[in-house]
Amino acid sequence: PPKPEGWKGDPGNPNFRALGTLSPPVMRKIEPAGPHFLAFARRKRHGRTFSEDERI
Amino acid sequence: MSEEVDGASSTEGVEQYAIGISFGNSNSSIAHLSADGKAEVIANEEGDRLIPSFLSYVDGEEFHGTQAKAQLVRNSRNTIGYFRDYLGKDFKSIDPTPCHGSAHPQENASTVAFSIQDTESETPNTVSVSEITTRHLRRLKQSASDFSGKAVTSAVIAIPTDASEAQTEALADAAENAQLNVLQFISEPIAALMAYDSRGDHKDKLVVVADLGGNRSDIAVVASRGGMYSILAAAHDYELGGVKLDQVLVDHFAKEFIKKHKIDPRDNERSLAKLKLEAEAVKKALSLSASATLSVESLAEGFDFRSTVNRTRYELLAGKVFQSFTRLIEEAVKKADLDLLDIEEVILSGGTAHTPKIAQNLKSLFSEHTTVFAPSTSPTAINPAFLAATGAAIQASLIQEFEKEDIEQSTHPMVTVTPHIPNAIGIEIEAQEGTSSFEVVIPQDSAVPVRKTKVMQSLSDGEMVLRVCEGQRKIKTTKPEPRSKAETNGEEDSDEDSDVEDEEDVRERIWEAIKPLGEITARVKKGLKVEVTVNVGADLSISITARELGAKTGVRGNIEKPEVTENGQA
């Protein structure tokens, strides 16, 4: 990692600076098979995030 | 707990026992989860784990599998095979070629049917392909029930990636008629991948699954990300398969026979059927040993025939067919906009994948870092013929307790169609003065939401900036030592350059940061391990956390989701 020089963070967060946003995504179909997909589908259907899901 | 009003399947109160079925044009397999939780392919009462998809009728008695296939010689008109791809299709769209040696498909009320003597009476019956499938599935189900002593209630069936809705519906109906509840259809390449991944390997990778069957070959390029699979491209060839290889041997032996007896065994239907069956056996033997013997009693006009062929000879004769497999796979990778160097694993599935030469050709096609999973190139390879059934059995065991509604909702496009990030997300690192390299944290084509962590070592002291970027893979071509161009005369030295080159360029994959997303600072000491976590939310917002390995706190930052653009245009 390179060193900073006169580097300034975002307002409200001195350690971080946002530079851009993600490129537009591609819509693809996930194959509905395997244990990881089932976990994904469960999260999506119940609107849970990763950490919420882990707690259950 | 289920209150389903579903009288037909009568699964209420009965313990669910689901199996995995791979139903092919040439062969089928059944698999289940054994008591110790391992997926295991079941042998039928004849001891076959690879069960030919054949049905044959002699005096009203039904034969199945290997016994039915053997009837191709004496009772070809009442023997049915290669019918899977006819299901759910109208007569005009089918290719009847594979059935020349057995019962011919006929048009019947817009679907396909066969005219066979399946009862003791002399008059043939018209039996629809759906009914044939039902009978075939009933036998498979019975074999699994007999093996385990428990009644099979339901199944997961592996189907090709290009199966239409009409085909899957027709298959589900045919299964229903065999009192078999289809929990889910999964695609064959994914089933094959799952069979391998069930050994505990879920790392992110790009995989080519090549399903080399009897009458057709299907290739799928799959991105495996965090144990989830997205098919990037698929290629099919409906004429390329093991039967082509059988034909090579049939022609070879026929020529030898003609030399000896001046009779072409291919002219007589029964002689040809005998030769075909034996040629297939020789082909299988040549996958295991260096030479094989063909011997047919009374091949044609009462002459016996015996001949030996070695593998080298066979590989020479079949060279062109082998190359078409390689070409089909290359084409699929190109279709996915990938380079051969991108592929980390090649999984060969299907019976034809036993052929050593095909695997060797692929080994040299791909980079040396690519693992080709086939019996002849990898000691840890799983029998390619059983991959689809194994994967289906694993899926069956995962969902057999689920309710139908649950499965339907989970497999709905609302769930399965998801944004995938087009580029990799990673950290740009200064390698040397002026040059930078890119470390991938989240690979491209990952479905969101996704979270990945990478541990990196800091190379110097002080306050650091971690630069999070989008990155893209580039192919860098390095020319080898330039050879003296003295021999080429300066004229007409235009576009044909590439043809003249004798030495191959060295091609390698490099990563390039293409778009910065954010920077995060932290005070670190040299040699310290820094853990960076990148989390992309379902709305494409990103949060980044960096902390010293083992430390409780770290620095974090958020990047907002991109501006909503209509129709995903940038």
mmCIF file of C-alpha atoms in Angstrom, chain A residues 2 4-7 9 12-13 17 23 31-32 35-36 48-49 51 53 55:
data_model
loop_
_atom_site.group_PDB
_atom_site.id
_atom_site.type_symbol
_atom_site.label_atom_id
_atom_site.label_comp_id
_atom_site.label_asym_id
_atom_site.label_seq_id
_atom_site.Cartn_x
_atom_site.Cartn_y
_atom_site.Cartn_z
ATOM 1 C CA PRO A 2 1.409 3.393 -0.932
ATOM 2 C CA PRO A 4 -0.373 9.414 1.490
ATOM 3 C CA GLU A 5 0.616 13.021 0.940
ATOM 4 C CA GLY A 6 -1.850 15.705 1.823
ATOM 5 C CA TRP A 7 -4.498 13.027 1.782
ATOM 6 C CA GLY A 9 -10.775 11.693 4.046
ATOM 7 C CA GLY A 12 -17.357 12.539 8.833
ATOM 8 C CA ASN A 13 -14.862 9.771 8.240
ATOM 9 C CA ARG A 17 -12.497 8.583 0.897
ATOM 10 C CA SER A 23 -20.141 -0.324 -12.582
ATOM 11 C CA GLU A 31 -28.442 -22.086 -10.756
ATOM 12 C CA PRO A 32 -30.845 -23.134 -8.006
ATOM 13 C CA PRO A 35 -26.353 -25.798 -0.121
ATOM 14 C CA HIS A 36 -25.008 -22.299 -0.701
ATOM 15 C CA ARG A 48 -32.188 -11.010 5.709
ATOM 16 C CA THR A 49 -28.572 -9.945 5.534
ATOM 17 C CA SER A 51 -25.159 -11.291 9.754
ATOM 18 C CA ASP A 53 -28.835 -14.997 8.977
ATOM 19 C CA ARG A 55 -27.564 -15.226 14.236
#
